[in-house]
N, CA and C atoms as an extended XYZ file, in Angstrom:
564
Properties=species:S:1:pos:R:3:atomname:S:1:resname:S:1:resid:I:1 pbc="F F F"
N       -69.582       -6.637       20.144 N   LYS     1
C       -70.076       -5.298       19.944 CA  LYS     1
C       -70.515       -4.703       21.280 C   LYS     1
N       -70.136       -3.497       21.526 N   VAL     2
C       -70.491       -2.840       22.777 CA  VAL     2
C       -71.948       -2.406       22.766 C   VAL     2
N       -72.432       -1.903       21.629 N   PHE     3
C       -73.819       -1.466       21.518 CA  PHE     3
C       -74.313       -1.693       20.099 C   PHE     3
N       -75.643       -1.858       19.983 N   ASP     4
C       -76.248       -2.055       18.674 CA  ASP     4
C       -76.675       -0.732       18.043 C   ASP     4
N       -77.012        0.245       18.873 N   TYR     5
C       -77.499        1.528       18.378 CA  TYR     5
C       -76.744        2.657       19.072 C   TYR     5
N       -76.395        3.681       18.302 N   ALA     6
C       -75.757        4.846       18.907 CA  ALA     6
C       -76.754        5.580       19.788 C   ALA     6
N       -77.995        5.668       19.312 N   ILE     7
C       -79.071        6.288       20.083 CA  ILE     7
C       -80.256        5.341       20.029 C   ILE     7
N       -80.791        4.989       21.191 N   ASN     8
C       -81.921        4.072       21.288 CA  ASN     8
C       -82.940        4.708       22.222 C   ASN     8
N       -83.925        5.427       21.666 N   ASN     9
C       -84.931        6.097       22.482 CA  ASN     9
C       -86.115        5.173       22.713 C   ASN     9
N       -86.346        4.837       23.973 N   THR    10
C       -87.499        4.018       24.332 CA  THR    10
C       -88.451        4.789       25.241 C   THR    10
N       -88.127        6.016       25.545 N   GLY    11
C       -88.941        6.830       26.455 CA  GLY    11
C       -89.546        8.023       25.745 C   GLY    11
N       -89.534        9.157       26.421 N   VAL    12
C       -90.107       10.398       25.897 CA  VAL    12
C       -89.029       11.468       25.891 C   VAL    12
N       -88.853       12.108       24.736 N   ILE    13
C       -87.986       13.284       24.621 CA  ILE    13
C       -88.909       14.432       24.240 C   ILE    13
N       -88.947       15.465       25.080 N   GLU    14
C       -89.889       16.546       24.846 CA  GLU    14
C       -89.174       17.886       24.928 C   GLU    14
N       -89.400       18.728       23.915 N   ALA    15
C       -88.838       20.076       23.896 CA  ALA    15
C       -89.932       21.026       23.419 C   ALA    15
N       -90.997       21.098       24.192 N   LYS    16
C       -92.130       21.961       23.874 CA  LYS    16
C       -92.132       23.137       24.835 C   LYS    16
N       -92.773       24.207       24.411 N   ASN    17
C       -92.859       25.407       25.222 CA  ASN    17
C       -94.266       25.945       25.100 C   ASN    17
N       -94.928       26.214       26.205 N   ILE    18
C       -96.307       26.683       26.124 CA  ILE    18
C       -96.413       28.173       25.802 C   ILE    18
N       -95.301       28.891       25.765 N   VAL    19
C       -95.367       30.318       25.485 CA  VAL    19
C       -95.563       30.563       23.998 C   VAL    19
N       -94.555       30.394       23.171 N   ALA    20
C       -94.723       30.646       21.748 CA  ALA    20
C       -93.749       29.867       20.881 C   ALA    20
N       -92.510       29.721       21.316 N   HIS    21
C       -91.505       29.073       20.470 CA  HIS    21
C       -91.206       27.672       20.992 C   HIS    21
N       -91.383       26.714       20.103 N   ASN    22
C       -91.099       25.336       20.486 CA  ASN    22
C       -89.616       25.041       20.350 C   ASN    22
N       -89.147       24.051       21.069 N   GLY    23
C       -87.740       23.702       21.080 CA  GLY    23
C       -87.345       22.802       19.927 C   GLY    23
N       -86.059       22.477       19.911 N   ILE    24
C       -85.479       21.645       18.852 CA  ILE    24
C       -84.846       20.418       19.504 C   ILE    24
N       -85.096       19.246       18.900 N   VAL    25
C       -84.429       18.018       19.307 CA  VAL    25
C       -83.556       17.586       18.141 C   VAL    25
N       -82.250       17.415       18.401 N   GLU    26
C       -81.309       16.937       17.382 CA  GLU    26
C       -80.670       15.654       17.858 C   GLU    26
N       -80.788       14.600       17.036 N   LEU    27
C       -80.126       13.336       17.308 CA  LEU    27
C       -79.157       13.079       16.168 C   LEU    27
N       -77.875       12.967       16.481 N   THR    28
C       -76.844       12.779       15.468 CA  THR    28
C       -75.930       11.640       15.887 C   THR    28
N       -75.606       10.763       14.915 N   ALA    29
C       -74.721        9.632       15.222 CA  ALA    29
C       -73.816        9.351       14.031 C   ALA    29
N       -72.612        8.883       14.334 N   GLU    30
C       -71.679        8.448       13.295 CA  GLU    30
C       -71.346        6.982       13.511 C   GLU    30
N       -71.468        6.191       12.448 N   GLY    31
C       -71.048        4.804       12.493 CA  GLY    31
C       -71.991        3.831       13.172 C   GLY    31
N       -73.144        4.295       13.633 N   ALA    32
C       -74.111        3.404       14.270 CA  ALA    32
C       -75.514        3.984       14.058 C   ALA    32
N       -76.517        3.116       14.040 N   PRO    33
C       -77.875        3.576       13.749 CA  PRO    33
C       -78.560        4.278       14.926 C   PRO    33
N       -79.657        4.938       14.592 N   ILE    34
C       -80.531        5.591       15.568 CA  ILE    34
C       -81.866        4.855       15.525 C   ILE    34
N       -82.404        4.542       16.708 N   TYR    35
C       -83.606        3.726       16.825 CA  TYR    35
C       -84.585        4.430       17.762 C   TYR    35
N       -85.804        4.677       17.297 N   ASN    36
C       -86.822        5.314       18.128 CA  ASN    36
C       -88.036        4.409       18.256 C   ASN    36
N       -88.321        3.965       19.476 N   ILE    37
C       -89.577        3.276       19.743 CA  ILE    37
C       -90.370        4.044       20.799 C   ILE    37
N       -89.855        5.189       21.183 N   GLY    38
C       -90.518        6.046       22.160 CA  GLY    38
C       -91.233        7.181       21.455 C   GLY    38
N       -91.290        8.319       22.138 N   LYS    39
C       -91.957        9.504       21.604 CA  LYS    39
C       -90.994       10.681       21.652 C   LYS    39
N       -90.884       11.385       20.523 N   ILE    40
C       -90.094       12.610       20.442 CA  ILE    40
C       -91.067       13.718       20.065 C   ILE    40
N       -91.149       14.746       20.905 N   GLU    41
C       -92.109       15.823       20.678 CA  GLU    41
C       -91.401       17.162       20.812 C   GLU    41
N       -91.445       17.967       19.739 N   ALA    42
C       -90.771       19.271       19.734 CA  ALA    42
C       -91.326       20.109       18.591 C   ALA    42
N       -90.862       21.336       18.490 N   GLY    43
C       -91.210       22.187       17.361 CA  GLY    43
C       -90.436       21.798       16.119 C   GLY    43
N       -89.222       21.260       16.318 N   LYS    44
C       -88.395       20.792       15.210 CA  LYS    44
C       -87.595       19.591       15.686 C   LYS    44
N       -87.570       18.544       14.868 N   VAL    45
C       -86.756       17.367       15.144 CA  VAL    45
C       -85.841       17.153       13.960 C   VAL    45
N       -84.544       17.054       14.238 N   LYS    46
C       -83.554       16.815       13.189 CA  LYS    46
C       -82.765       15.567       13.579 C   LYS    46
N       -82.811       14.560       12.706 N   ILE    47
C       -82.113       13.310       12.956 CA  ILE    47
C       -81.173       13.060       11.790 C   ILE    47
N       -79.900       12.782       12.095 N   ALA    48
C       -78.901       12.555       11.046 CA  ALA    48
C       -77.943       11.458       11.482 C   ALA    48
N       -77.724       10.488       10.588 N   THR    49
C       -76.745        9.439       10.841 CA  THR    49
C       -76.205        8.928        9.510 C   THR    49
N       -74.965        8.476        9.528 N   ASP    50
C       -74.392        7.873        8.325 CA  ASP    50
C       -74.678        6.375        8.284 C   ASP    50
N       -75.521        5.918        9.204 N   SER    51
C       -75.944        4.525        9.271 CA  SER    51
C       -77.466        4.498        9.084 C   SER    51
N       -78.162        3.621        9.775 N   GLY    52
C       -79.603        3.487        9.604 CA  GLY    52
C       -80.404        4.243       10.638 C   GLY    52
N       -81.644        4.554       10.280 N   PHE    53
C       -82.613        5.129       11.211 CA  PHE    53
C       -83.875        4.287       11.148 C   PHE    53
N       -84.368        3.869       12.321 N   ILE    54
C       -85.603        3.098       12.418 CA  ILE    54
C       -86.540        3.832       13.360 C   ILE    54
N       -87.759        4.092       12.885 N   ASN    55
C       -88.783        4.694       13.737 CA  ASN    55
C       -89.942        3.718       13.881 C   ASN    55
N       -90.140        3.237       15.110 N   LYS    56
C       -91.307        2.419       15.435 CA  LYS    56
C       -92.187        3.159       16.429 C   LYS    56
N       -91.780        4.354       16.803 N   GLY    57
C       -92.500        5.144       17.796 CA  GLY    57
C       -93.215        6.315       17.160 C   GLY    57
N       -93.183        7.438       17.884 N   ILE    58
C       -93.879        8.660       17.452 CA  ILE    58
C       -92.892        9.811       17.425 C   ILE    58
N       -92.885       10.533       16.312 N   ILE    59
C       -92.160       11.792       16.204 CA  ILE    59
C       -93.219       12.841       15.900 C   ILE    59
N       -93.411       13.783       16.816 N   ASP    60
C       -94.519       14.733       16.714 CA  ASP    60
C       -94.011       16.169       16.768 C   ASP    60
N       -94.143       16.868       15.654 N   VAL    61
C       -93.780       18.284       15.576 CA  VAL    61
C       -95.018       19.109       15.214 C   VAL    61
N       -96.175       18.644       15.668 N   SER    62
C       -97.440       19.295       15.363 CA  SER    62
C       -97.583       20.604       16.118 C   SER    62
N       -98.503       21.438       15.645 N   GLY    63
C       -98.768       22.721       16.277 CA  GLY    63
C       -99.394       22.560       17.655 C   GLY    63
N       -99.571       23.682       18.326 N   SER    64
C      -100.164       23.701       19.665 CA  SER    64
C      -101.288       24.733       19.679 C   SER    64
N      -101.986       24.841       20.796 N   LEU    65
C      -103.061       25.829       20.900 CA  LEU    65
C      -102.529       27.253       20.763 C   LEU    65
N      -101.330       27.497       21.273 N   VAL    66
C      -100.726       28.837       21.199 CA  VAL    66
C      -100.174       29.115       19.810 C   VAL    66
N       -99.568       28.118       19.193 N   SER    67
C       -98.962       28.253       17.869 CA  SER    67
C       -99.464       27.088       16.998 C   SER    67
N      -100.551       27.309       16.233 N   PRO    68
C      -101.210       26.198       15.538 CA  PRO    68
C      -100.441       25.615       14.348 C   PRO    68
N       -99.426       26.300       13.842 N   ASP    69
C       -98.687       25.794       12.679 CA  ASP    69
C       -97.799       24.615       13.064 C   ASP    69
N       -97.681       23.644       12.158 N   GLY    70
C       -96.822       22.495       12.377 CA  GLY    70
C       -95.359       22.867       12.252 C   GLY    70
N       -94.494       22.049       12.801 N   GLY    71
C       -93.053       22.279       12.742 CA  GLY    71
C       -92.393       21.456       11.653 C   GLY    71
N       -91.122       21.068       11.890 N   LYS    72
C       -90.350       20.318       10.893 CA  LYS    72
C       -89.759       19.060       11.518 C   LYS    72
N       -89.866       17.946       10.768 N   ALA    73
C       -89.185       16.699       11.106 CA  ALA    73
C       -88.286       16.384        9.928 C   ALA    73
N       -86.971       16.541       10.117 N   LEU    74
C       -85.993       16.388        9.043 CA  LEU    74
C       -85.089       15.211        9.365 C   LEU    74
N       -85.167       14.153        8.562 N   ILE    75
C       -84.421       12.932        8.850 CA  ILE    75
C       -83.571       12.559        7.647 C   ILE    75
N       -82.262       12.417        7.884 N   THR    76
C       -81.332       11.960        6.848 CA  THR    76
C       -80.520       10.812        7.425 C   THR    76
N       -80.356        9.758        6.604 N   ALA    77
C       -79.621        8.577        7.061 CA  ALA    77
C       -79.205        7.755        5.844 C   ALA    77
N       -78.336        6.770        6.073 N   MET    78
C       -77.978        5.849        5.001 CA  MET    78
C       -79.216        5.049        4.586 C   MET    78
N       -79.946        4.520        5.582 N   THR    79
C       -81.207        3.822        5.336 CA  THR    79
C       -82.243        4.334        6.331 C   THR    79
N       -83.511        4.369        5.890 N   ILE    80
C       -84.606        4.801        6.754 CA  ILE    80
C       -85.708        3.756        6.691 C   ILE    80
N       -86.154        3.317        7.873 N   LEU    81
C       -87.298        2.422        7.984 CA  LEU    81
C       -88.317        3.094        8.893 C   LEU    81
N       -89.417        3.562        8.307 N   GLN    82
C       -90.484        4.253        9.028 CA  GLN    82
C       -91.613        3.254        9.267 C   GLN    82
N       -91.784        2.848       10.533 N   GLN    83
C       -92.830        1.906       10.906 CA  GLN    83
C       -93.796        2.494       11.928 C   GLN    83
N       -93.595        3.745       12.305 N   GLY    84
C       -94.415        4.374       13.340 CA  GLY    84
C       -95.210        5.544       12.794 C   GLY    84
N       -95.244        6.626       13.582 N   VAL    85
C       -95.986        7.844       13.234 CA  VAL    85
C       -95.011        9.011       13.223 C   VAL    85
N       -95.037        9.784       12.147 N   ILE    86
C       -94.309       11.050       12.081 CA  ILE    86
C       -95.334       12.088       11.671 C   ILE    86
N       -95.559       13.096       12.525 N   SER    87
C       -96.597       14.081       12.228 CA  SER    87
C       -96.105       15.504       12.429 C   SER    87
N       -96.504       16.349       11.469 N   ALA    88
C       -96.238       17.792       11.517 CA  ALA    88
C       -97.567       18.500       11.255 C   ALA    88
N       -98.579       18.110       11.994 N   ASN    89
C       -99.939       18.576       11.755 CA  ASN    89
C      -100.170       19.982       12.288 C   ASN    89
N      -101.172       20.644       11.691 N   ALA    90
C      -101.594       21.964       12.135 CA  ALA    90
C      -102.877       21.838       12.935 C   ALA    90
N      -103.019       22.673       13.929 N   LEU    91
C      -104.284       22.761       14.636 CA  LEU    91
C      -105.171       23.777       13.928 C   LEU    91
N      -106.335       24.062       14.472 N   GLU    92
C      -107.332       24.927       13.835 CA  GLU    92
C      -106.721       26.235       13.329 C   GLU    92
N      -106.979       26.539       12.046 N   ASN    93
C      -106.533       27.751       11.345 CA  ASN    93
C      -105.023       27.827       11.130 C   ASN    93
N      -104.323       26.740       11.297 N   GLY    94
C      -102.875       26.730       11.089 CA  GLY    94
C      -102.499       26.129        9.744 C   GLY    94
N      -101.202       26.144        9.486 N   THR    95
C      -100.642       25.489        8.299 CA  THR    95
C       -99.724       24.379        8.782 C   THR    95
N       -99.946       23.189        8.250 N   ALA    96
C       -99.134       22.046        8.652 CA  ALA    96
C       -97.677       22.286        8.274 C   ALA    96
N       -96.788       21.552        8.914 N   GLY    97
C       -95.358       21.740        8.718 CA  GLY    97
C       -94.774       20.860        7.631 C   GLY    97
N       -93.541       20.415        7.879 N   GLU    98
C       -92.774       19.689        6.867 CA  GLU    98
C       -92.197       18.413        7.460 C   GLU    98
N       -92.299       17.315        6.679 N   VAL    99
C       -91.649       16.055        7.021 CA  VAL    99
C       -90.744       15.705        5.851 C   VAL    99
N       -89.468       15.455        6.133 N   SER   100
C       -88.502       15.093        5.100 CA  SER   100
C       -87.768       13.833        5.535 C   SER   100
N       -87.918       12.756        4.748 N   LEU   101
C       -87.232       11.494        4.993 CA  LEU   101
C       -86.361       11.213        3.782 C   LEU   101
N       -85.059       11.459        3.904 N   VAL   102
C       -84.153       11.315        2.765 CA  VAL   102
C       -82.993       10.404        3.154 C   VAL   102
N       -82.876        9.290        2.430 N   SER   103
C       -81.781        8.356        2.678 CA  SER   103
C       -80.800        8.383        1.516 C   SER   103
N       -79.651        7.767        1.750 N   GLN   104
C       -78.677        7.606        0.673 CA  GLN   104
C       -78.874        6.291       -0.060 C   GLN   104
N       -79.400        5.251        0.630 N   ALA   105
C       -79.484        3.927        0.013 CA  ALA   105
C       -80.893        3.339       -0.045 C   ALA   105
N       -81.724        3.552        0.997 N   SER   106
C       -83.039        2.910        1.032 CA  SER   106
C       -83.966        3.644        1.986 C   SER   106
N       -85.139        4.025        1.479 N   THR   107
C       -86.180        4.616        2.315 CA  THR   107
C       -87.413        3.734        2.201 C   THR   107
N       -87.903        3.246        3.349 N   VAL   108
C       -89.077        2.368        3.366 CA  VAL   108
C       -90.101        2.909        4.353 C   VAL   108
N       -91.326        3.123        3.865 N   LEU   109
C       -92.464        3.400        4.731 CA  LEU   109
C       -93.224        2.090        4.809 C   LEU   109
N       -93.211        1.482        5.981 N   ASP   110
C       -93.723        0.130        6.126 CA  ASP   110
C       -95.231        0.113        6.359 C   ASP   110
N       -95.812       -1.065        6.239 N   GLU   111
C       -97.247       -1.245        6.434 CA  GLU   111
C       -97.676       -0.705        7.790 C   GLU   111
N       -98.773        0.050        7.791 N   GLY   112
C       -99.317        0.589        9.025 CA  GLY   112
C       -98.675        1.870        9.513 C   GLY   112
N       -97.630        2.343        8.831 N   SER   113
C       -96.989        3.596        9.256 CA  SER   113
C       -97.835        4.785        8.807 C   SER   113
N       -97.645        5.922        9.476 N   SER   114
C       -98.362        7.142        9.126 CA  SER   114
C       -97.379        8.308        9.108 C   SER   114
N       -97.296        8.968        7.957 N   THR   115
C       -96.442       10.135        7.782 CA  THR   115
C       -97.371       11.262        7.365 C   THR   115
N       -97.517       12.279        8.224 N   GLU   116
C       -98.563       13.259        7.956 CA  GLU   116
C       -98.152       14.687        8.269 C   GLU   116
N       -98.658       15.575        7.413 N   ALA   117
C       -98.532       17.020        7.596 CA  ALA   117
C       -99.884       17.583        7.144 C   ALA   117
N      -100.886       17.379        7.967 N   ARG   118
C      -102.258       17.713        7.597 CA  ARG   118
C      -102.848       18.709        8.582 C   ARG   118
N      -103.935       19.325        8.156 N   ALA   119
C      -104.642       20.268        9.018 CA  ALA   119
C      -105.704       19.509        9.799 C   ALA   119
N      -105.663       19.628       11.108 N   LEU   120
C      -106.677       19.012       11.953 CA  LEU   120
C      -107.743       20.056       12.245 C   LEU   120
N      -108.965       19.701       12.178 N   GLY   121
C      -110.037       20.650       12.462 CA  GLY   121
C      -110.744       21.101       11.200 C   GLY   121
N      -111.488       22.204       11.329 N   LEU   122
C      -112.326       22.679       10.236 CA  LEU   122
C      -111.569       23.514        9.212 C   LEU   122
N      -110.606       24.321        9.656 N   ALA   123
C      -109.893       25.217        8.752 CA  ALA   123
C      -108.388       25.059        8.926 C   ALA   123
N      -107.678       25.077        7.804 N   GLY   124
C      -106.226       24.984        7.855 CA  GLY   124
C      -105.675       24.406        6.568 C   GLY   124
N      -104.379       24.585        6.376 N   ASN   125
C      -103.714       24.128        5.156 CA  ASN   125
C      -102.795       22.948        5.445 C   ASN   125
N      -102.696       22.052        4.455 N   GLY   126
C      -101.771       20.931        4.554 CA  GLY   126
C      -100.336       21.402        4.409 C   GLY   126
N       -99.402       20.545        4.738 N   GLY   127
C       -97.980       20.892        4.686 CA  GLY   127
C       -97.247       20.212        3.552 C   GLY   127
N       -95.963       19.911        3.792 N   ARG   128
C       -95.089       19.326        2.765 CA  ARG   128
C       -94.477       18.032        3.285 C   ARG   128
N       -94.456       17.009        2.405 N   ILE   129
C       -93.799       15.753        2.741 CA  ILE   129
C       -92.891       15.359        1.593 C   ILE   129
N       -91.630       15.078        1.925 N   LEU   130
C       -90.647       14.610        0.959 CA  LEU   130
C       -90.154       13.246        1.408 C   LEU   130
N       -90.294       12.244        0.529 N   ILE   131
C       -89.799       10.891        0.773 CA  ILE   131
C       -88.851       10.572       -0.375 C   ILE   131
N       -87.581       10.273       -0.088 N   ASP   132
C       -86.626       10.092       -1.187 CA  ASP   132
C       -85.465        9.191       -0.767 C   ASP   132
N       -84.832        8.608       -1.770 N   SER   133
C       -83.562        7.907       -1.605 CA  SER   133
C       -82.657        8.412       -2.719 C   SER   133
N       -81.653        9.185       -2.352 N   THR   134
C       -80.827        9.866       -3.350 CA  THR   134
C       -79.874        8.946       -4.096 C   THR   134
N       -79.668        7.713       -3.583 N   GLY   135
C       -78.753        6.798       -4.254 CA  GLY   135
C       -79.273        5.375       -4.321 C   GLY   135
N       -80.543        5.168       -3.996 N   GLY   136
C       -81.065        3.806       -3.950 CA  GLY   136
C       -82.555        3.747       -4.215 C   GLY   136
N       -83.238        2.896       -3.437 N   ASN   137
C       -84.650        2.602       -3.651 CA  ASN   137
C       -85.533        3.230       -2.589 C   ASN   137
N       -86.769        3.548       -3.000 N   THR   138
C       -87.804        4.002       -2.083 CA  THR   138
C       -88.995        3.082       -2.246 C   THR   138
N       -89.527        2.601       -1.116 N   VAL   139
C       -90.710        1.744       -1.145 CA  VAL   139
C       -91.715        2.257       -0.123 C   VAL   139
N       -92.949        2.454       -0.587 N   VAL   140
C       -94.060        2.783        0.297 CA  VAL   140
C       -94.983        1.575        0.262 C   VAL   140
N       -94.965        0.800        1.348 N   ASN   141
C       -95.697       -0.465        1.393 CA  ASN   141
C       -97.195       -0.275        1.591 C   ASN   141
N       -97.917       -1.358        1.359 N   ARG   142
C       -99.374       -1.393        1.489 CA  ARG   142
C       -99.791       -0.917        2.881 C   ARG   142
N      -100.795       -0.106        2.957 N   THR   143
C      -101.390        0.510        4.151 CA  THR   143
C      -100.499        1.556        4.820 C   THR   143
N       -99.361        1.896        4.227 N   ALA   144
C       -98.582        3.044        4.715 CA  ALA   144
C       -99.311        4.297        4.240 C   ALA   144
N       -99.528        5.249        5.136 N   VAL   145
C      -100.312        6.445        4.817 CA  VAL   145
C       -99.407        7.670        4.758 C   VAL   145
N       -99.578        8.463        3.695 N   ILE   146
C       -98.953        9.786        3.564 CA  ILE   146
C      -100.107       10.763        3.407 C   ILE   146
N      -100.235       11.748        4.328 N   ASP   147
C      -101.421       12.600        4.372 CA  ASP   147
C      -101.039       14.076        4.495 C   ASP   147
N      -101.501       14.887        3.535 N   VAL   148
C      -101.310       16.348        3.563 CA  VAL   148
C      -102.656       17.066        3.384 C   VAL   148
N      -103.719       16.490        3.897 N   SER   149
C      -105.069       17.032        3.725 CA  SER   149
C      -105.236       18.390        4.396 C   SER   149
N      -106.205       19.148        3.868 N   SER   150
C      -106.541       20.451        4.440 CA  SER   150
C      -107.590       20.277        5.532 C   SER   150
N      -108.057       21.395        6.068 N   GLY   151
C      -109.140       21.370        7.033 CA  GLY   151
C      -110.420       20.851        6.383 C   GLY   151
N      -111.393       20.490        7.204 N   ALA   152
C      -112.615       19.856        6.700 CA  ALA   152
C      -113.484       20.789        5.853 C   ALA   152
N      -113.506       22.112        6.169 N   ILE   153
C      -114.368       23.005        5.390 CA  ILE   153
C      -113.622       24.113        4.660 C   ILE   153
N      -112.353       24.376        5.029 N   SER   154
C      -111.587       25.372        4.270 CA  SER   154
C      -110.095       25.105        4.397 C   SER   154
N      -109.395       25.497        3.335 N   GLY   155
C      -107.948       25.339        3.303 CA  GLY   155
C      -107.494       24.508        2.127 C   GLY   155
N      -106.248       24.724        1.746 N   ASN   156
C      -105.657       23.977        0.640 CA  ASN   156
C      -104.856       22.800        1.180 C   ASN   156
N      -104.887       21.713        0.429 N   ALA   157
C      -104.060       20.558        0.793 CA  ALA   157
C      -102.607       20.891        0.495 C   ALA   157
N      -101.708       20.036        0.943 N   GLY   158
C      -100.288       20.297        0.819 CA  GLY   158
C       -99.633       19.675       -0.390 C   GLY   158
N       -98.355       19.356       -0.226 N   TYR   159
C       -97.476       18.937       -1.312 CA  TYR   159
C       -96.784       17.646       -0.906 C   TYR   159
N       -96.785       16.668       -1.808 N   ILE   160
C       -96.119       15.385       -1.552 CA  ILE   160
C       -95.146       15.109       -2.685 C   ILE   160
N       -93.902       14.771       -2.337 N   GLU   161
C       -92.928       14.322       -3.335 CA  GLU   161
C       -92.345       12.996       -2.874 C   GLU   161
N       -92.475       11.981       -3.725 N   VAL   162
C       -91.911       10.663       -3.442 CA  VAL   162
C       -90.976       10.341       -4.597 C   VAL   162
N       -89.696       10.096       -4.302 N   GLY   163
C       -88.725        9.854       -5.369 CA  GLY   163
C       -87.694        8.814       -4.970 C   GLY   163
N       -86.937        8.386       -5.973 N   ALA   164
C       -85.860        7.419       -5.754 CA  ALA   164
C       -84.845        7.554       -6.872 C   ALA   164
N       -83.601        7.227       -6.563 N   PHE   165
C       -82.548        7.232       -7.573 CA  PHE   165
C       -82.668        6.003       -8.468 C   PHE   165
N       -82.879        4.830       -7.866 N   ASP   166
C       -82.982        3.586       -8.632 CA  ASP   166
C       -84.437        3.194       -8.861 C   ASP   166
N       -85.048        2.540       -7.896 N   GLN   167
C       -86.402        2.032       -8.076 CA  GLN   167
C       -87.350        2.634       -7.057 C   GLN   167
N       -88.569        2.902       -7.528 N   LEU   168
C       -89.630        3.428       -6.678 CA  LEU   168
C       -90.777        2.435       -6.691 C   LEU   168
N       -91.157        1.958       -5.510 N   GLY   169
C       -92.313        1.078       -5.377 CA  GLY   169
C       -93.337        1.753       -4.498 C   GLY   169
N       -94.508        2.045       -5.059 N   PHE   170
C       -95.542        2.733       -4.273 CA  PHE   170
C       -96.798        1.881       -4.226 C   PHE   170
N       -97.136        1.417       -3.026 N   TYR   171
C       -98.311        0.577       -2.823 CA  TYR   171
C       -99.184        1.133       -1.701 C   TYR   171
N       -98.816        2.277       -1.173 N   GLY   172
C       -99.475        2.848        0.001 CA  GLY   172
C      -100.654        3.732       -0.334 C   GLY   172
N      -101.023        4.578        0.627 N   ILE   173
C      -102.197        5.437        0.535 CA  ILE   173
C      -101.757        6.893        0.595 C   ILE   173
N      -102.084        7.657       -0.455 N   LEU   174
C      -101.852        9.103       -0.469 CA  LEU   174
C      -103.174        9.784       -0.150 C   LEU   174
N      -103.133       10.758        0.738 N   ASN   175
C      -104.337       11.494        1.069 CA  ASN   175
C      -104.007       12.972        1.018 C   ASN   175
N      -104.686       13.671        0.136 N   GLY   176
C      -104.486       15.110       -0.014 CA  GLY   176
C      -105.807       15.806       -0.288 C   GLY   176
N      -106.793       15.475        0.525 N   ARG   177
C      -108.137       16.020        0.324 CA  ARG   177
C      -108.191       17.503        0.655 C   ARG   177
N      -109.104       18.162       -0.073 N   ALA   178
C      -109.424       19.563        0.200 CA  ALA   178
C      -110.903       19.754       -0.103 C   ALA   178
N      -111.579       20.672        0.592 N   PRO   179
C      -112.995       20.894        0.312 CA  PRO   179
C      -113.191       21.541       -1.061 C   PRO   179
N      -114.425       21.484       -1.606 N   PRO   180
C      -114.697       22.106       -2.902 CA  PRO   180
C      -114.294       23.582       -2.912 C   PRO   180
N      -113.655       24.004       -4.003 N   GLY   181
C      -113.214       25.382       -4.143 CA  GLY   181
C      -111.792       25.624       -3.676 C   GLY   181
N      -111.145       24.616       -3.107 N   TYR   182
C      -109.769       24.726       -2.639 CA  TYR   182
C      -108.899       23.743       -3.403 C   TYR   182
N      -107.591       23.926       -3.331 N   ASN   183
C      -106.673       23.061       -4.077 CA  ASN   183
C      -106.388       21.759       -3.335 C   ASN   183
N      -106.516       20.659       -4.064 N   ALA   184
C      -106.135       19.356       -3.513 CA  ALA   184
C      -104.620       19.252       -3.534 C   ALA   184
N      -104.095       18.130       -3.064 N   ALA   185
C      -102.646       17.941       -2.946 CA  ALA   185
C      -101.950       17.967       -4.299 C   ALA   185
N      -100.735       18.496       -4.288 N   THR   186
C       -99.847       18.408       -5.428 CA  THR   186
C       -98.924       17.238       -5.150 C   THR   186
N       -98.885       16.283       -6.088 N   VAL   187
C       -98.089       15.070       -5.903 CA  VAL   187
C       -97.080       14.947       -7.029 C   VAL   187
N       -95.805       14.743       -6.677 N   LEU   188
C       -94.759       14.497       -7.673 CA  LEU   188
C       -94.175       13.135       -7.439 C   LEU   188
């Protein structure tokens, strides 16, 4: 074999802009997996492969001081193994973004992983997280965290959907807190 991975990120890929519009990072591969143990930081990250995707690093599409709303992390693959951090968080007074992990055969959020679209700070709204396997199994292992919480004193929590075509195993931690008077997370 010439290579084990079509894309193997061990460093930093950054497409941020301090003005107003964040950049887009797209990683696409055919016939070989994509592996991230580094850091990918942008306004939007789109990863697609007909093989496997493994994340042991950080994928960060969180808001900034100039634009507090979170971005989008959209990942589609034959199999997905999430062992790192994927965040689409909002900064103060923002709305968190969207994280979508959709496989064809197997989606696994492993122990110690963190998948979040939450509001950081006192005010803000949670975002959306979709975890699914359209033709196979989804497993959220013990101590894997999915978080769409709102700000500490104001804001609504976000939306979480975890699904599978065959079997769904959920042993992880869902967090969708909201302060009194606001809506907590919607979970499907």
